[in-house]
Short mmCIF file of C-alpha atoms and ligand atoms in Angstrom, two decimals:
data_model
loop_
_atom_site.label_atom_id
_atom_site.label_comp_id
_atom_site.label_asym_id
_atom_site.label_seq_id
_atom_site.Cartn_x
_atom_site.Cartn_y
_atom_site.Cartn_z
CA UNK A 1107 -21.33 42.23 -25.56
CA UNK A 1108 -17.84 41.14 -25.79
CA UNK A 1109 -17.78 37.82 -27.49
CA UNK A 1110 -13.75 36.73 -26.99
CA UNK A 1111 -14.30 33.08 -27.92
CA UNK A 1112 -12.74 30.50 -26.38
CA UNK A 1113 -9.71 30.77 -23.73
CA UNK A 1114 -6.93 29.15 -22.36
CA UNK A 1115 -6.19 28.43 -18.64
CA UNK A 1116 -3.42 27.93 -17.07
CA UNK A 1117 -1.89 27.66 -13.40
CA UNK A 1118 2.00 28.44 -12.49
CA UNK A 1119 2.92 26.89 -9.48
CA UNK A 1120 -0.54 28.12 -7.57
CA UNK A 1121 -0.96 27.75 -3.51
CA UNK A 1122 -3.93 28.66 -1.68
CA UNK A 1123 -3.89 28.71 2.11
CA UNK A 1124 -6.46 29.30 4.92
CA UNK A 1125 -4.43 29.67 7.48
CA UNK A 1126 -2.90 26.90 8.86
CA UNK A 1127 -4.79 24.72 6.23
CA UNK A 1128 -2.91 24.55 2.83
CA UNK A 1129 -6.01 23.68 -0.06
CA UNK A 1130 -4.36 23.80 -3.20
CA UNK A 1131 -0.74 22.71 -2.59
CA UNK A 1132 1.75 24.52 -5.82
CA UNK A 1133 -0.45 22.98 -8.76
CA UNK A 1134 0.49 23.76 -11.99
CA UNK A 1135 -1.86 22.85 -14.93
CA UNK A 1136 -3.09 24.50 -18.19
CA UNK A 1137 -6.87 23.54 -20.03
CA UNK A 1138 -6.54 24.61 -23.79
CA UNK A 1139 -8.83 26.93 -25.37
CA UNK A 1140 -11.88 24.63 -26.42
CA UNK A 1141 -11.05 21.91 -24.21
CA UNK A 1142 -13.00 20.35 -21.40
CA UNK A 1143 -10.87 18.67 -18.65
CA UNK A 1144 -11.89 17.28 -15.34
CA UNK A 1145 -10.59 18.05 -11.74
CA UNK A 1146 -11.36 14.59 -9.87
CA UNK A 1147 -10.64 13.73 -6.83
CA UNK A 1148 -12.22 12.73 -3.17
CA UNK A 1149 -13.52 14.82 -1.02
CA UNK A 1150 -11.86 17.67 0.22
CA UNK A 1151 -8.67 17.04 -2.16
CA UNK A 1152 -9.17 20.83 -3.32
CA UNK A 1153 -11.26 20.79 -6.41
CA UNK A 1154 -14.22 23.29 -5.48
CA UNK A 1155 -10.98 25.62 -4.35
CA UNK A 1156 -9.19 25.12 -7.77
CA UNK A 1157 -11.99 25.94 -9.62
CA UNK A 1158 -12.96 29.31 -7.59
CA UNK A 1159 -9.16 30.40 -7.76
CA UNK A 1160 -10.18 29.98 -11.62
CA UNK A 1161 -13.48 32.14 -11.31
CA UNK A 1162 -11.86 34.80 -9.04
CA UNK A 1163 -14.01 33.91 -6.01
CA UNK A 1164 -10.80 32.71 -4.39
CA UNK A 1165 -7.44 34.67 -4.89
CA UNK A 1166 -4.38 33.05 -5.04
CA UNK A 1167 -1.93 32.89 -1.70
CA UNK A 1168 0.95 32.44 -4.00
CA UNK A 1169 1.74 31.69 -8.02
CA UNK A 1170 0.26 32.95 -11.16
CA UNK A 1171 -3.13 32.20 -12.79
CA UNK A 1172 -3.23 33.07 -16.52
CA UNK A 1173 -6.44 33.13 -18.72
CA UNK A 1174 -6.44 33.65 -22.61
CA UNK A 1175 -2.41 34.32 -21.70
CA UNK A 1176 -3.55 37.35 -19.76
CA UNK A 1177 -2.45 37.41 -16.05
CA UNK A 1178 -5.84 37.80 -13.93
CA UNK A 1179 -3.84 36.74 -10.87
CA UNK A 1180 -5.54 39.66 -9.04
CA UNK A 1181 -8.47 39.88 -10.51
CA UNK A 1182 -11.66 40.09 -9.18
CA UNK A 1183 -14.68 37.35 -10.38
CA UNK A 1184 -16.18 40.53 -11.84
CA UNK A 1185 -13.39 41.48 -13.85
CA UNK A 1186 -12.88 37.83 -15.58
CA UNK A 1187 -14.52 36.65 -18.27
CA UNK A 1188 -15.96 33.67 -16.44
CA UNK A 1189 -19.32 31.94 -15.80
CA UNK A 1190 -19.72 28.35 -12.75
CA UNK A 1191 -22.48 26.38 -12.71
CA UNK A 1192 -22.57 25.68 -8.77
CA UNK A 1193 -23.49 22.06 -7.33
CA UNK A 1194 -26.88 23.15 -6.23
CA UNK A 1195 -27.43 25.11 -9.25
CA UNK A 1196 -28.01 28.08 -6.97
CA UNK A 1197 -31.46 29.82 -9.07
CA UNK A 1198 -32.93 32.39 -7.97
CA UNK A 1199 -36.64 30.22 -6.96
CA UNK A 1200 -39.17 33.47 -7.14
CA UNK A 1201 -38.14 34.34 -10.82
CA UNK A 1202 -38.86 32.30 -13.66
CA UNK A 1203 -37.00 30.21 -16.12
CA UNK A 1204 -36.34 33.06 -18.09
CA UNK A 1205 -35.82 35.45 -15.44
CA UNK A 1206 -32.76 33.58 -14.59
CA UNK A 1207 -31.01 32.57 -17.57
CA UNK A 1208 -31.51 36.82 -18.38
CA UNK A 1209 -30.24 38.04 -14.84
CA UNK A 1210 -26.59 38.27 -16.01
CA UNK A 1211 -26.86 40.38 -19.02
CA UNK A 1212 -29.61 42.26 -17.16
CA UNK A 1213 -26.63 43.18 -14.15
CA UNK A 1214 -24.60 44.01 -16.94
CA UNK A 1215 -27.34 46.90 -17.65
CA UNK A 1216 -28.39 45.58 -21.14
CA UNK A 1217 -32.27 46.30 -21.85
CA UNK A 1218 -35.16 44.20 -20.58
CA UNK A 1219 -35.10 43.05 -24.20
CA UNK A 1220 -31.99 42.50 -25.32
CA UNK A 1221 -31.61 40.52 -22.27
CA UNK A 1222 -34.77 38.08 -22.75
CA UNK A 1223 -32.99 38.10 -26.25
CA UNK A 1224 -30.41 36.40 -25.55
CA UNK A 1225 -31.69 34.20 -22.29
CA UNK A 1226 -33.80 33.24 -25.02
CA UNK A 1227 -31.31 31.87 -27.36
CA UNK A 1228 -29.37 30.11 -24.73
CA UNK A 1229 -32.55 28.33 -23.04
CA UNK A 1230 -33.70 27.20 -26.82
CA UNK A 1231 -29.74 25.86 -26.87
CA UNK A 1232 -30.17 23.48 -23.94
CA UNK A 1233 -33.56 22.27 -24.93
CA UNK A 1234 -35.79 24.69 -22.76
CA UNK A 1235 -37.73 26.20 -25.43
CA UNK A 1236 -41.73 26.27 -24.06
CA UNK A 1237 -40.52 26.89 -20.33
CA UNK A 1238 -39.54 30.77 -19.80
CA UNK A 1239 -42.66 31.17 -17.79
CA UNK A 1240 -42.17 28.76 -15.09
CA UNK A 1241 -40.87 28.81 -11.64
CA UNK A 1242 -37.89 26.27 -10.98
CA UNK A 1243 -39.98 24.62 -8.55
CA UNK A 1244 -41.94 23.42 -11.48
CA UNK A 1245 -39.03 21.89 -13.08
CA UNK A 1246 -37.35 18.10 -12.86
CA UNK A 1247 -33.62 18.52 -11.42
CA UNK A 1248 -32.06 17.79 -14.83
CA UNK A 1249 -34.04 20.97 -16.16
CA UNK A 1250 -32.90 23.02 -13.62
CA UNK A 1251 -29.87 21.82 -13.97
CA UNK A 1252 -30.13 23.38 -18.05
CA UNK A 1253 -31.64 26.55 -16.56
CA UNK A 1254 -28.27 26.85 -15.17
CA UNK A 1255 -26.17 25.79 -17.63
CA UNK A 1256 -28.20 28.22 -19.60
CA UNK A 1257 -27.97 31.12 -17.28
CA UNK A 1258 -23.88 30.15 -16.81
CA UNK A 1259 -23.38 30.19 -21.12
CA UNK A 1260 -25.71 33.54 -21.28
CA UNK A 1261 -23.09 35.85 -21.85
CA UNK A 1262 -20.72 33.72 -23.83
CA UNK A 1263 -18.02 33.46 -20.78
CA UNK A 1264 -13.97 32.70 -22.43
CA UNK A 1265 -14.08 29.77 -19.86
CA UNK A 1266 -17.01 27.97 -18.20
CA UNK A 1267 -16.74 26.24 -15.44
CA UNK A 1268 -18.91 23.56 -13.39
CA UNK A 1269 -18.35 22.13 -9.66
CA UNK A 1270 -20.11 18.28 -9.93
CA UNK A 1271 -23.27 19.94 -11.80
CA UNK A 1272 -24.67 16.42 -11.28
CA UNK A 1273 -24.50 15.20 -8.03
CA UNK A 1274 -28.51 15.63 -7.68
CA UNK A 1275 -29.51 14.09 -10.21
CA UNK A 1276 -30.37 10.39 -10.23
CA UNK A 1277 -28.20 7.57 -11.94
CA UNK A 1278 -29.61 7.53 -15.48
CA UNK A 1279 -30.33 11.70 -16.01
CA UNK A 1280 -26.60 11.86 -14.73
CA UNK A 1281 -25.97 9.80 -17.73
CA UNK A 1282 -28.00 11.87 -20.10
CA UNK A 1283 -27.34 14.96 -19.02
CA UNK A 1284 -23.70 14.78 -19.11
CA UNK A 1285 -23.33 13.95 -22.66
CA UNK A 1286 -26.05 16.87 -23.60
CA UNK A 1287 -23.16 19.10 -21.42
CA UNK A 1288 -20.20 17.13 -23.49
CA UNK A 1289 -21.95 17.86 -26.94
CA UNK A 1290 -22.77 21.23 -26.29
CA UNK A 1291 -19.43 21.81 -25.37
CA UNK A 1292 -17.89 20.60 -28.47
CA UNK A 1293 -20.49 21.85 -30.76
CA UNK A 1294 -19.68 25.47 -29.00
CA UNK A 1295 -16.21 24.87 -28.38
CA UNK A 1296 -16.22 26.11 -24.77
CA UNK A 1297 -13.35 25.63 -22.30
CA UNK A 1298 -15.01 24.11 -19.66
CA UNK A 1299 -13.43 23.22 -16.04
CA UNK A 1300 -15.22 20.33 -14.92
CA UNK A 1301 -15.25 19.36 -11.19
CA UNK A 1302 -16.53 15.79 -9.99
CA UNK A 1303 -15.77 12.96 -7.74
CA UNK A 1304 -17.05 9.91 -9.96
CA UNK A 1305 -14.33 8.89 -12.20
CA UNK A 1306 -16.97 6.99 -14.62
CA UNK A 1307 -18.04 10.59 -15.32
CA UNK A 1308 -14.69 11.75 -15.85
CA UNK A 1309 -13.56 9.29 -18.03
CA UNK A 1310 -17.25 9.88 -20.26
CA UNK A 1311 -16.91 13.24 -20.59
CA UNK A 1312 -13.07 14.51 -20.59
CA UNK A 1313 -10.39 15.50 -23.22
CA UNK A 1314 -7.74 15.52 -20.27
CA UNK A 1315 -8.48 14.88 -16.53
CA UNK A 1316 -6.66 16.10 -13.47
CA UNK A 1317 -6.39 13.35 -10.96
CA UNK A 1318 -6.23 15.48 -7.38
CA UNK A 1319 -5.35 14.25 -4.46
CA UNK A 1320 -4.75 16.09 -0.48
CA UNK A 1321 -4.58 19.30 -2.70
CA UNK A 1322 -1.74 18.53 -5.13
CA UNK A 1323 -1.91 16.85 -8.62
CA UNK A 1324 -1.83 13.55 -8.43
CA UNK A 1325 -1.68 12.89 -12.21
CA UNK A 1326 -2.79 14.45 -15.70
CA UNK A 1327 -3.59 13.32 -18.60
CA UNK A 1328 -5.61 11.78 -21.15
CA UNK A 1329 -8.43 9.10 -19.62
CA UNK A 1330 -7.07 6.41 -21.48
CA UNK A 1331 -3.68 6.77 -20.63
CA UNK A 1332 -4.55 7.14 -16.81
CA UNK A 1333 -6.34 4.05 -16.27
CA UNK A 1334 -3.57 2.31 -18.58
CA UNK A 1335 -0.39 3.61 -17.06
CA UNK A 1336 -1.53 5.43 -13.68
CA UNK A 1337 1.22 6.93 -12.25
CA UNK A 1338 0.87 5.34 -8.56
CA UNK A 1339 -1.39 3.39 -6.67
CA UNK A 1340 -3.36 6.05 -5.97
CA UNK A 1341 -4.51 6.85 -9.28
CA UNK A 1342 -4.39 3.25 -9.97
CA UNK A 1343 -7.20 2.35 -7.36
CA UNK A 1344 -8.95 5.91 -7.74
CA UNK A 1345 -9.74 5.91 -11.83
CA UNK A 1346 -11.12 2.01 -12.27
CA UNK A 1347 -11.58 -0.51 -9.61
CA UNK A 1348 -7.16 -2.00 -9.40
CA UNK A 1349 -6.08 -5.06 -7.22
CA UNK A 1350 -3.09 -3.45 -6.47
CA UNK A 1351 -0.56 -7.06 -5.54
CA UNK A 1352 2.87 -7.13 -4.60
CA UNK A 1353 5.23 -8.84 -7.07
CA UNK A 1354 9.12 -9.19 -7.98
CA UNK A 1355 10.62 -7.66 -10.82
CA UNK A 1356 12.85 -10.61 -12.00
CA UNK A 1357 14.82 -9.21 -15.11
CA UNK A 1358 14.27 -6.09 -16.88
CA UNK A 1359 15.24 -6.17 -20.72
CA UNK A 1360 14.63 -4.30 -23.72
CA UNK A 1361 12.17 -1.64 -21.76
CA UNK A 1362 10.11 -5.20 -20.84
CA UNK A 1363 10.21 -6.71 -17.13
CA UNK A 1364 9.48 -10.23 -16.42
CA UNK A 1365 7.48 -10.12 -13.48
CA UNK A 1366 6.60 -12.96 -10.47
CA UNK A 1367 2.88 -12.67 -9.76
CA UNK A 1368 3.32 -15.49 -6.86
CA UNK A 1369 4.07 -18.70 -8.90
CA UNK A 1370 3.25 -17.34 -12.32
CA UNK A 1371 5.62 -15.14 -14.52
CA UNK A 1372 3.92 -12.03 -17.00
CA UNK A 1373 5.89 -10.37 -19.38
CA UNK A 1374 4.71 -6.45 -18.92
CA UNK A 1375 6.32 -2.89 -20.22
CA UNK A 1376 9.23 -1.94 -17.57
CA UNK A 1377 7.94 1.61 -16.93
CA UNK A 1378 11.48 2.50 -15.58
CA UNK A 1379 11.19 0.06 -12.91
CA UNK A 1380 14.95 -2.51 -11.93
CA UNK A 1381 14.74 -5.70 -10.36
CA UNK A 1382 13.03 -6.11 -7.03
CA UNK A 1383 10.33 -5.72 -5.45
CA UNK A 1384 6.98 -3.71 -6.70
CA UNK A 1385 3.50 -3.55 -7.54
CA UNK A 1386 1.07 -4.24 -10.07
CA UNK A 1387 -2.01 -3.11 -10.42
CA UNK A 1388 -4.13 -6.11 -12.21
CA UNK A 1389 -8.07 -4.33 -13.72
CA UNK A 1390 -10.76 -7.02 -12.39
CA UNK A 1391 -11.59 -7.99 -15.97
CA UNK A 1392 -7.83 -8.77 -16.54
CA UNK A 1393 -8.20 -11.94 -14.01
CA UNK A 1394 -9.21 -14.82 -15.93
CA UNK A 1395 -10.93 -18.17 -14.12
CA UNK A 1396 -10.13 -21.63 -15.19
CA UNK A 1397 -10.14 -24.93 -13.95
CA UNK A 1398 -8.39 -26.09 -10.86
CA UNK A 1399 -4.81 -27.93 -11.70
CA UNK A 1400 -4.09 -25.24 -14.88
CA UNK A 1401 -0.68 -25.41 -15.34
CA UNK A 1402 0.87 -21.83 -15.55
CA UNK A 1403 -1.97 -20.11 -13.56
CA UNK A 1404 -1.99 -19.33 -9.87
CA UNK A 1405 -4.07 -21.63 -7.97
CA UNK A 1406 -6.88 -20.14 -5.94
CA UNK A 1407 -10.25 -21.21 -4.36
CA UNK A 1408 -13.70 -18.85 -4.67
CA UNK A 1409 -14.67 -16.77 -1.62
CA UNK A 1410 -17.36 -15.05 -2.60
CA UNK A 1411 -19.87 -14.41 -6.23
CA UNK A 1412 -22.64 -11.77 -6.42
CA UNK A 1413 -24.84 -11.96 -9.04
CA UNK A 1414 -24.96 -8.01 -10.60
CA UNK A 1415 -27.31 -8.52 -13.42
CA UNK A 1416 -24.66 -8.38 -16.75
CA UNK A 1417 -21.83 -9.08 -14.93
CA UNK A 1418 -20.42 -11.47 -11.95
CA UNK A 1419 -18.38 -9.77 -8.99
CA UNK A 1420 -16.03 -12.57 -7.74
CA UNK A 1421 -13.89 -12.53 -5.01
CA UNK A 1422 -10.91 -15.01 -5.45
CA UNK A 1423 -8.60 -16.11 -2.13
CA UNK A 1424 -5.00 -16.68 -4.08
CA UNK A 1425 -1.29 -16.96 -2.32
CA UNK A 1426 -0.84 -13.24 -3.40
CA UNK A 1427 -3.57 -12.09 -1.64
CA UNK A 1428 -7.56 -12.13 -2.42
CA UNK A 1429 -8.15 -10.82 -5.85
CA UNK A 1430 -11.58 -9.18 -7.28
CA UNK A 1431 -12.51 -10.32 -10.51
CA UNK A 1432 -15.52 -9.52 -12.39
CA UNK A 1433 -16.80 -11.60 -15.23
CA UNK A 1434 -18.90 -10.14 -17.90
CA UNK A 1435 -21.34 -12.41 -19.84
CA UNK A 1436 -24.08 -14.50 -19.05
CA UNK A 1437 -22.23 -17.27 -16.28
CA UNK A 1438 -22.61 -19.91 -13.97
CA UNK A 1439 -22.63 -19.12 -10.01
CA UNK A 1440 -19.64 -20.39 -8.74
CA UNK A 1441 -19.73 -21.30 -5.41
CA UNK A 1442 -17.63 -20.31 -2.49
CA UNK A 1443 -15.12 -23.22 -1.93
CA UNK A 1444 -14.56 -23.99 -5.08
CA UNK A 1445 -10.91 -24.73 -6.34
CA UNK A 1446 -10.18 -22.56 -9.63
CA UNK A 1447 -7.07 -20.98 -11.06
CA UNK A 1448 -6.78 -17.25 -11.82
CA UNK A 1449 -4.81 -16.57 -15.29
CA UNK A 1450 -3.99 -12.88 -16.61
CA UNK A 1451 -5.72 -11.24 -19.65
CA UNK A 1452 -2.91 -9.59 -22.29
CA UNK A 1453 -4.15 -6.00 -21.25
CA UNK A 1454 -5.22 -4.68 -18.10
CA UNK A 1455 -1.86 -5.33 -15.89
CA UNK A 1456 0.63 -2.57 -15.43
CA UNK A 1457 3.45 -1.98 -13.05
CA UNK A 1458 3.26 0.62 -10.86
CA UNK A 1459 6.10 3.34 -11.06
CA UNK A 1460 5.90 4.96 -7.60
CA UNK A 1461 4.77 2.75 -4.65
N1 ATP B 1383 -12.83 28.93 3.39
C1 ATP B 1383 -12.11 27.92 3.89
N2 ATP B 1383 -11.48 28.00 5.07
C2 ATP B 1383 -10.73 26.98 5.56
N3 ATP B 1383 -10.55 25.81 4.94
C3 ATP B 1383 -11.15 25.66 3.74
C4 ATP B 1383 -11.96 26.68 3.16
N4 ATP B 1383 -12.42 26.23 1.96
C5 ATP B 1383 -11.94 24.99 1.82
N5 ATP B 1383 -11.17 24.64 2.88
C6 ATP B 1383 -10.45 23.36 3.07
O1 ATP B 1383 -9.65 23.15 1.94
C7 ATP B 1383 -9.67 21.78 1.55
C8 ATP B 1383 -10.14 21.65 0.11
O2 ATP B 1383 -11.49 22.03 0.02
P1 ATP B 1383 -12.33 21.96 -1.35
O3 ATP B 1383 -13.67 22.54 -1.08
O4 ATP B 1383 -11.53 22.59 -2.42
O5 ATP B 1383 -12.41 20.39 -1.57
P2 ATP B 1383 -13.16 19.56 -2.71
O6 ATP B 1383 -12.13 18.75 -3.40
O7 ATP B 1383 -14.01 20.47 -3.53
O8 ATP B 1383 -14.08 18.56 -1.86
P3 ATP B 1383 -15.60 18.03 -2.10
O9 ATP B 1383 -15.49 16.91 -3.09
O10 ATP B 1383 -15.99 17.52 -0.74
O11 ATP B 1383 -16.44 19.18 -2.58
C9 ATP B 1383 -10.54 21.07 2.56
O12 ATP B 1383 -9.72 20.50 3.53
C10 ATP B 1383 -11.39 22.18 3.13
O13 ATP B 1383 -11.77 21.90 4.44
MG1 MG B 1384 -16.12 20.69 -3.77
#
């Protein structure tokens, strides 16, 4: 069995069309050997597509698709060293656990043996050890989802790759289970492709994500510096709840811009942006309430307060709009009608470069 290691992938200026219907719209990315990054996006922005151009399922209407530096452009699935761990995990249900993390080497033609050999292994890897004999109707959905994570890591693919391997499992086992697929990643240095909706998971689990959006790349780039400095108001509003509020660049100076949030002036980093007007997108943890009459603060009056167990979810009524601020330690109720002032946090405000 060829054991590679680790690859590279990496997509030059890649379109794929069905018919009149373009999917992936001239995307150009590259996930380094040993690196897991994240495709996320909503629905339909052409993730699942990216990700089977990557496998082989899908071939390319136009560009170049390059694994390990290789050009596989052309390639059929079976001819690339690549395994995908489907949504609905897709096992076979009348063979049992070990039946299915063994099927690929056992296509491959390796002995009954040598197969179970490594299945083995692989199911002992992802914490299986004590189930080969059962049927995946007699599993929980986060073992099934290890049977095939299991059966996908089997024969030691250069790149794995896995389309929202989560979505059926319930809030806290999503949790769990994708740190047990971030570990193992890292402890086998895999390249791993990771598709998902749910930026939370993105940001958990990501060297580098892919922000996708009506089939072009939105933004890339570490998940820090994406919810810091997105690149639009897209990515803004899409990684991190953003109150996205219009405001006037006043002066721009020494790469800093002093900025009119209504009556109240912030000092924040330029970005490239000149005088006029823009947008800012404020985090909901970056609002601060105070006392009515605050000099310096934007006066405002309370709309609405939900009680969420840890936190507060507040919605403000200001002259630049209403604003959503959440408050994190244990807090008072504050009732709608009441006149407060909103002031802004040091971090958590950034200009936005492209409307
Ligand atoms: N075989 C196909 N024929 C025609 N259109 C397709 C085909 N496959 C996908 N599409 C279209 O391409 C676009 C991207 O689809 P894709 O499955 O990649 O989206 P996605 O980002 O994975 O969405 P989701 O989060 O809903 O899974 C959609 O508009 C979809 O309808
Ligand atoms: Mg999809």
């Amino acid at each position: 069995m060829a054991k590679a290691g680790p690859a590279s992938v990496e997509f030059r200026n890649v379109s794929m069309r069905y018919g009149a219907v373009t999917a992936v719209d001239n995307v150009n990315f590259t996930i380094k050997a040993g690196e897991l990054v994240t495709l996320l996006g909503p629905s339909g922005c052409g993730k699942t597509t990216t990700l089977r151009m990557i496998a082989g399922l899908e071939i390319a209407s136009e560009g170049q698709i390059l694994i390990g530096g290789k050009d596989v452009t052309k390639l059929s699935a079976a001819d690339r060293d690549v395994s995908m761990v489907f949504q609905s995990y897709a096992l076979f249900p009348h063979m049992t656990v070990l039946e299915n993390a063994a099927y690929g080497p056992t296509v491959k033609g390796l002995s009954k043996a040598d197969a179970a050999r490594m299945a083995l292994e692989k199911l002992e890897l992802v914490g299986l050890k004590g189930f080969e004999g059962r049927y995946p109707s007699e599993l929980s959905g986060g073992q099934q989802q290890r049977v095939a994570v299991a059966r996908a890591l089997v024969l030691e693919p250069q790149v794995l790759l896995f389309d929202e391997p989560l979505s059926n499992l319930d809030a806290k086992l999503r949790r769990r289970v994708r740190e047990e697929i971030r570990e193992l990643q890292q402890d086998l240095n895999l390249t791993v492709a990771y598709v998902t909706h749910d930026q939370e998971e993105a940001l958990a689990v990501s060297d580098r994500i892919i922000v996708m959006s009506n089939a072009r790349i939105a933004q890339q780039g570490a998940p820090r510096s994406l919810y810091e400095e997105p690149a639009d108001a897209f990515v803004a509003d899409f990684i991190g709840d953003a109150n996205l509020v219009d405001v006037t660049v006043r002066k721009v100076a020494g790469g800093h811009a002093d900025v009119s949030i209504g009556s109240v002036t912030v000092s924040l980093p330029a970005r490239g942006l000149a005088p006029g007007p823009a947008r800012v997108a404020i985090r909901p943890e970056a609002l601060l309430i105070g006392e009515a009459g605050k000099p310096g603060a934007l006066p405002g009056k309370i709309r609405k307060c939900a009680y969420l167990g840890n936190h507060l979810d507040i919605m403000v009524e200001t002259e630049v709009g209403e604003l959503f601020v959440v408050q994190y330690g244990a807090r008072e109720m504050l009732e709608p009608g009441l006149p407060v002032t909103i002031s802004f946090a040091s971090s958590g405000l950034t200009l936005i470069p492209s409307a």
